[in-house]
Coordinates of N, CA, C and O in Angstrom, one line a residue:
M25 N 92.9 97.5 112.3 CA 93.4 98.3 113.0 C 93.3 99.9 112.6 O 93.6 100.0 111.1
D26 N 92.6 100.8 113.2 CA 91.8 102.5 112.3 C 93.1 103.2 113.0 O 93.5 103.4 114.4
F27 N 93.4 104.3 112.3 CA 94.0 105.3 112.9 C 93.8 106.6 112.3 O 93.4 107.2 111.2
E28 N 93.4 107.7 113.0 CA 93.1 109.0 112.9 C 94.1 110.1 113.3 O 94.9 109.7 114.7
Y29 N 94.3 110.9 112.7 CA 95.4 112.2 112.9 C 95.3 113.6 112.1 O 94.6 113.6 111.0
K30 N 95.0 114.3 113.2 CA 95.0 115.9 112.3 C 96.3 116.9 112.8 O 96.9 116.1 113.8
M31 N 96.4 117.8 111.9 CA 97.8 118.4 111.9 C 97.4 119.8 111.2 O 96.5 119.7 110.2
E32 N 97.9 121.3 111.4 CA 98.1 122.0 110.6 C 99.1 122.5 110.4 O 100.1 122.3 110.7
I33 N 99.1 122.8 108.7 CA 100.4 122.8 108.0 C 99.9 124.4 107.2 O 98.9 124.9 106.8
T34 N 101.2 125.5 107.7 CA 101.1 126.8 107.3 C 101.0 126.5 105.8 O 102.2 126.9 105.2
A35 N 100.3 126.6 104.8 CA 100.3 126.3 103.3 C 99.0 126.5 103.1 O 97.9 126.0 103.6
D36 N 98.7 126.7 101.9 CA 97.4 126.6 101.3 C 97.2 125.3 100.9 O 97.8 124.6 100.4
P37 N 95.8 124.8 100.8 CA 95.7 123.1 100.5 C 95.6 122.9 99.2 O 96.3 121.9 99.3
E38 N 95.9 123.7 98.5 CA 96.3 123.4 96.9 C 98.2 122.9 97.1 O 98.2 122.0 96.3
E39 N 98.6 123.7 98.0 CA 100.3 123.3 98.3 C 100.5 121.9 98.7 O 101.0 121.5 98.5
V40 N 99.4 122.0 99.7 CA 99.6 120.2 100.6 C 99.3 119.2 99.7 O 99.8 118.6 99.5
F41 N 98.4 119.5 98.8 CA 97.9 118.6 98.0 C 99.0 118.0 96.8 O 99.2 117.0 96.7
A42 N 99.3 119.1 96.4 CA 100.7 119.0 95.6 C 101.6 118.2 96.2 O 102.2 117.4 95.7
A43 N 101.9 118.5 97.4 CA 102.8 117.5 98.0 C 102.5 116.3 98.4 O 103.6 115.1 98.4
L44 N 101.2 116.1 98.4 CA 100.7 114.7 98.5 C 100.9 113.5 97.6 O 100.9 112.8 97.3
T45 N 100.4 114.7 96.0 CA 100.5 113.9 94.6 C 101.4 114.2 93.8 O 101.5 113.3 92.5
N46 N 102.3 115.3 94.0 CA 103.5 115.4 92.7 C 104.5 114.7 93.0 O 105.2 115.3 94.1
P47 N 105.0 114.1 91.9 CA 106.1 113.0 92.2 C 107.3 113.8 92.6 O 108.2 113.2 93.4
F48 N 107.6 115.0 92.0 CA 108.7 115.7 92.3 C 108.6 116.0 93.4 O 110.2 116.3 94.3
Q49 N 107.6 116.5 94.3 CA 107.6 117.2 95.5 C 107.7 115.9 96.7 O 108.2 116.3 97.5
I50 N 107.2 114.9 96.1 CA 107.4 113.5 97.0 C 108.6 113.2 97.5 O 109.1 113.3 98.4
E51 N 109.3 113.5 96.2 CA 110.6 113.1 96.5 C 111.7 114.0 97.1 O 112.4 113.8 98.0
L52 N 111.0 115.5 97.2 CA 111.9 116.3 98.1 C 111.4 116.2 99.1 O 112.6 116.3 100.4
W53 N 110.3 115.6 99.7 CA 110.2 115.4 101.2 C 110.4 114.1 101.9 O 110.6 113.7 103.1
S54 N 110.3 113.2 100.8 CA 110.8 111.9 101.3 C 112.0 111.3 101.1 O 112.4 110.1 101.5
G55 N 112.9 112.1 99.8 CA 114.1 111.6 99.5 C 114.1 110.4 98.9 O 115.3 109.8 98.4
Y56 N 112.8 109.7 98.6 CA 112.9 108.8 97.3 C 112.1 109.3 95.9 O 111.1 109.8 96.4
P57 N 112.7 108.6 94.8 CA 111.5 108.9 93.8 C 109.9 108.2 94.1 O 110.0 107.4 94.9
A58 N 109.6 109.0 93.4 CA 107.6 108.1 93.7 C 107.2 108.3 92.1 O 107.3 108.8 91.1
D59 N 106.4 107.2 92.2 CA 105.6 106.7 91.0 C 104.1 107.2 91.4 O 103.5 106.4 92.1
M60 N 103.9 108.4 91.2 CA 102.1 109.1 91.4 C 101.5 109.8 90.5 O 102.6 110.5 90.0
K61 N 100.3 109.9 90.8 CA 99.4 111.0 89.6 C 98.5 111.2 90.3 O 97.9 110.3 91.0
A62 N 98.2 112.7 90.6 CA 96.8 113.0 91.1 C 95.5 112.8 90.2 O 94.9 113.4 89.9
E63 N 95.4 111.0 89.9 CA 94.2 110.4 89.2 C 93.2 109.6 89.7 O 94.0 108.8 90.2
E64 N 92.4 109.2 89.6 CA 91.9 108.2 90.1 C 91.9 107.3 89.2 O 92.1 107.2 88.3
G65 N 92.2 105.7 90.0 CA 92.4 104.7 89.1 C 94.1 104.5 89.2 O 94.2 103.8 88.7
Y66 N 94.9 105.6 89.4 CA 95.9 105.3 89.3 C 96.7 104.5 90.0 O 96.9 104.9 91.6
V67 N 97.6 103.8 89.7 CA 98.2 102.7 90.8 C 99.5 103.4 91.1 O 100.4 103.6 90.2
F68 N 99.8 103.7 92.4 CA 101.4 104.4 92.5 C 102.1 103.9 93.6 O 102.0 102.1 94.1
S69 N 103.3 104.1 93.6 CA 104.2 103.5 94.7 C 105.0 104.4 94.9 O 105.9 105.2 94.5
L70 N 105.2 104.5 96.5 CA 106.4 105.2 97.4 C 107.2 104.4 98.0 O 107.3 103.3 98.1
W71 N 108.6 105.5 98.5 CA 109.5 104.7 99.1 C 110.2 103.4 98.7 O 109.8 102.0 99.5
E72 N 110.0 103.4 97.1 CA 110.7 102.4 96.6 C 109.8 100.8 96.4 O 110.7 99.8 96.6
G73 N 108.4 101.4 96.7 CA 107.7 100.3 96.9 C 107.3 99.5 98.0 O 106.5 98.7 98.2
D74 N 107.8 100.2 98.9 CA 107.1 99.6 100.3 C 106.0 99.9 100.4 O 105.3 99.5 101.4
I75 N 105.4 101.2 100.0 CA 104.2 101.6 100.0 C 103.7 101.8 98.4 O 104.1 102.4 97.6
T76 N 102.6 100.8 98.3 CA 101.7 100.7 97.0 C 100.3 100.7 97.3 O 99.9 100.5 98.5
G77 N 99.7 101.3 96.2 CA 98.4 101.3 96.3 C 97.5 101.9 95.3 O 98.1 102.0 94.4
V78 N 96.5 102.6 95.2 CA 95.3 103.0 94.0 C 94.6 104.3 94.8 O 93.9 104.4 95.6
N79 N 94.6 105.2 93.7 CA 93.9 106.5 94.2 C 92.6 106.1 93.8 O 92.3 106.0 92.6
L80 N 91.8 106.3 94.7 CA 90.1 106.2 94.8 C 89.2 107.3 94.5 O 88.2 107.2 93.6
E81 N 89.7 108.2 94.9 CA 89.1 109.4 94.9 C 89.9 110.7 94.8 O 90.7 110.6 95.9
V82 N 89.9 111.7 93.9 CA 90.8 112.6 93.9 C 90.5 113.9 93.7 O 89.4 114.4 92.6
V83 N 90.2 115.2 94.4 CA 89.5 116.4 94.9 C 90.7 117.4 94.7 O 91.0 117.3 95.7
P84 N 91.2 117.7 93.9 CA 92.6 119.0 94.3 C 92.0 119.5 95.3 O 90.9 120.5 95.0
G85 N 92.9 119.8 96.4 CA 93.5 120.9 97.3 C 91.8 120.6 98.1 O 92.0 121.3 99.2
K86 N 91.4 119.5 97.9 CA 90.6 119.1 99.0 C 90.3 117.7 99.7 O 90.3 117.7 100.9
L87 N 90.6 116.5 98.6 CA 90.7 115.1 99.2 C 91.1 114.4 98.4 O 91.6 114.6 97.2
L88 N 92.0 113.4 99.3 CA 92.5 112.1 98.5 C 92.2 110.9 99.2 O 92.3 110.7 100.6
V89 N 91.6 109.9 98.4 CA 91.3 108.6 99.3 C 92.3 107.7 98.5 O 91.9 107.7 96.9
Q90 N 93.0 107.1 99.0 CA 93.3 105.8 98.7 C 93.2 104.1 99.3 O 92.9 104.3 100.3
E91 N 93.7 103.6 98.4 CA 93.4 101.6 99.1 C 95.2 101.6 99.0 O 95.8 101.7 98.0
W92 N 95.6 101.1 100.1 CA 96.6 101.0 100.2 C 96.9 99.5 100.6 O 95.8 98.8 101.0
F93 N 97.8 98.7 99.7 CA 98.1 97.4 99.4 C 99.0 96.5 100.7 O 100.1 97.3 100.7
F94 N 98.0 95.6 101.5 CA 98.9 95.3 102.5 C 99.0 93.7 101.8 O 99.3 92.9 103.0
G95 N 98.9 93.2 100.9 CA 99.0 91.8 100.4 C 97.9 91.3 100.8 O 96.8 91.7 100.7
E96 N 97.5 89.7 101.1 CA 96.3 89.2 101.4 C 95.8 89.7 102.9 O 96.1 89.5 103.7
Q97 N 94.6 90.4 102.1 CA 93.8 90.8 103.7 C 92.3 90.8 103.1 O 92.3 91.3 102.0
E98 N 91.4 90.5 104.5 CA 90.0 90.8 104.2 C 89.3 92.0 103.7 O 88.7 92.2 102.5
K99 N 89.8 93.2 104.4 CA 89.1 94.0 104.4 C 89.8 95.1 103.4 O 91.1 95.3 104.1
Q100 N 89.5 96.1 102.7 CA 90.5 97.4 102.0 C 91.2 97.9 103.2 O 90.5 98.3 104.2
S101 N 92.8 98.6 102.8 CA 92.8 99.8 103.7 C 92.8 100.6 103.0 O 93.6 100.8 102.2
I102 N 91.8 101.8 104.0 CA 91.6 102.8 102.8 C 92.5 104.2 103.9 O 92.2 104.2 105.0
V103 N 92.7 105.1 102.9 CA 93.7 106.2 103.6 C 92.7 107.3 102.7 O 92.5 107.4 101.8
R104 N 92.3 108.1 103.9 CA 91.4 109.4 103.6 C 91.9 110.4 104.2 O 92.3 110.6 104.9
I105 N 92.5 111.3 103.1 CA 93.6 112.9 103.3 C 92.4 113.9 103.3 O 91.7 114.2 102.1
T106 N 91.7 114.7 104.1 CA 90.8 115.8 103.9 C 91.8 117.2 104.0 O 92.8 117.2 105.2
L107 N 91.3 118.0 103.4 CA 92.3 119.3 103.3 C 91.2 120.5 103.7 O 90.2 120.4 102.8
K108 N 91.5 121.2 104.6 CA 90.3 122.3 104.9 C 91.2 123.7 105.1 O 92.1 123.5 106.1
K109 N 90.8 124.6 104.2 CA 91.7 126.1 104.7 C 91.2 126.8 106.2 O 90.1 126.8 106.2
E110 N 91.9 127.1 106.6 CA 91.8 128.0 107.8 C 92.7 129.0 108.0 O 93.9 128.6 108.5
G111 N 92.3 130.2 107.4 CA 93.2 131.2 107.5 C 94.4 131.1 106.4 O 93.9 130.6 105.4
A112 N 95.6 131.0 107.4 CA 97.0 130.9 106.4 C 97.2 129.2 106.3 O 98.6 129.3 106.1
R113 N 96.6 128.9 107.2 CA 96.7 127.1 107.7 C 95.8 126.1 106.9 O 94.7 126.4 106.5
T114 N 96.3 125.3 106.8 CA 95.7 124.0 106.3 C 95.4 122.8 107.2 O 96.4 122.4 107.7
L115 N 94.1 122.8 107.4 CA 93.7 121.6 108.5 C 93.8 120.3 108.0 O 93.0 119.9 106.8
V116 N 94.7 119.6 108.1 CA 94.6 118.1 107.5 C 94.2 117.1 108.2 O 94.7 117.0 109.2
G117 N 93.0 116.3 108.1 CA 92.6 115.2 108.4 C 93.3 113.9 107.6 O 92.6 114.1 106.5
L118 N 93.6 112.7 108.6 CA 93.5 111.8 108.0 C 93.2 110.5 108.9 O 93.2 110.7 110.0
T119 N 92.4 109.6 108.2 CA 92.1 108.4 108.6 C 92.6 107.4 107.4 O 92.5 107.7 106.6
H120 N 93.2 106.3 108.4 CA 93.5 105.1 107.8 C 93.1 103.9 108.4 O 93.0 103.6 109.4
T121 N 92.4 103.1 107.5 CA 91.5 102.0 107.9 C 91.9 100.5 107.8 O 92.6 100.4 106.9
H122 N 91.9 99.6 108.7 CA 92.4 98.0 108.4 C 93.6 98.2 108.3 O 94.2 97.6 107.2
I123 N 94.2 98.7 108.9 CA 95.9 98.8 108.8 C 96.2 97.2 109.9 O 95.7 97.2 110.9
P124 N 97.1 96.4 109.0 CA 97.4 95.2 109.8 C 98.4 95.1 111.0 O 98.9 96.2 111.2
E125 N 97.3 94.6 112.2 CA 98.0 94.5 113.3 C 99.8 94.4 113.4 O 100.2 95.2 114.0
D126 N 100.5 93.8 112.7 CA 101.7 93.6 112.6 C 102.6 94.4 112.3 O 103.8 95.0 112.5
V127 N 101.8 95.2 111.0 CA 102.4 96.8 110.6 C 102.0 97.9 111.3 O 102.3 99.2 111.1
Y128 N 101.0 98.1 112.3 CA 100.0 99.3 112.8 C 101.2 100.2 113.3 O 100.9 101.4 113.1
E129 N 102.1 99.9 114.3 CA 102.8 100.8 114.9 C 103.7 101.7 113.6 O 103.9 102.7 113.9
E130 N 104.6 100.6 113.2 CA 105.4 101.3 112.0 C 104.3 102.4 110.8 O 105.1 103.4 110.7
I131 N 103.5 101.9 110.4 CA 102.4 103.0 109.7 C 102.2 103.8 110.1 O 102.2 105.1 110.1
T132 N 101.6 103.9 111.7 CA 101.4 105.0 112.4 C 102.3 106.3 112.8 O 102.1 107.4 112.5
E133 N 103.5 105.8 113.1 CA 104.5 106.3 113.1 C 105.2 106.9 112.2 O 105.4 108.1 112.0
G134 N 105.1 106.2 111.0 CA 105.6 106.4 109.6 C 104.5 107.9 109.0 O 105.1 108.4 108.7
W135 N 103.3 107.6 109.3 CA 102.4 108.9 109.2 C 102.5 109.9 109.8 O 102.7 110.9 109.1
K136 N 102.8 109.9 111.0 CA 103.1 111.1 111.7 C 104.6 111.7 111.5 O 104.8 112.8 111.0
E137 N 106.0 110.8 111.3 CA 107.2 111.6 111.4 C 107.3 111.8 109.9 O 108.2 112.8 109.5
Y138 N 107.0 110.8 109.0 CA 108.2 110.6 108.1 C 106.9 111.0 106.7 O 107.5 111.4 106.0
Y139 N 105.7 111.1 107.1 CA 104.8 111.7 106.0 C 104.3 113.0 106.4 O 105.1 113.8 105.7
L140 N 103.3 113.3 107.4 CA 102.9 114.6 107.5 C 103.8 115.5 108.0 O 103.9 116.5 107.7
E141 N 104.6 114.7 109.2 CA 105.5 115.9 109.4 C 106.9 116.4 108.3 O 107.3 117.7 108.6
A142 N 107.0 115.3 107.3 CA 108.1 115.9 106.2 C 107.4 116.7 105.2 O 108.1 117.8 105.0
I143 N 106.4 116.5 105.1 CA 105.4 117.7 104.2 C 105.6 118.8 105.1 O 105.4 120.0 104.2
K144 N 104.8 119.1 106.6 CA 105.0 120.5 106.9 C 106.5 120.9 107.1 O 106.3 122.1 106.5
G145 N 107.3 120.2 107.3 CA 108.5 120.7 107.2 C 109.1 121.5 105.7 O 109.5 122.4 105.9
M146 N 108.8 120.7 104.8 CA 109.2 121.3 103.7 C 108.2 122.6 103.1 O 108.8 123.7 102.9
L147 N 107.1 122.5 103.3 CA 106.0 123.7 103.1 C 106.1 125.0 104.1 O 106.2 126.0 103.7
E148 N 106.9 124.4 105.2 CA 106.8 125.6 106.5 C 108.2 126.1 106.3 O 108.5 127.1 106.8
M149 N 109.2 125.8 105.7 CA 110.6 126.3 105.3 C 110.7 127.6 104.9 O 111.5 128.1 105.2
Y150 N 109.8 128.0 104.4 CA 110.0 129.2 103.4 C 110.1 130.4 104.5 O 109.3 130.4 105.4

């Protein structure tokens, strides 16, 4: 199953990108240590291993493409996050493909509430 979501964050694309890829910032908005680097081929782990995957494409301030691992599955589950500056805001576009049906609701709610809304809250706190 696939999921698409868009939101605006009042911050520069570089700040949003750092919140997605800097382990110290990830820990600030998620509350958990993160193993992450903004490097293609880097195998990452978030939420104490609840989310693991590999960075496929990294374009600072613009694009982050990842494969998320869900165990045995036929098709890759690909996350594509685009960042586009619009005035004082960043338009965040998220596409997550091939989410296993048994975790679809948990993943999509997680994206909205615990991932992107948490980043928005942290960056717009100032």
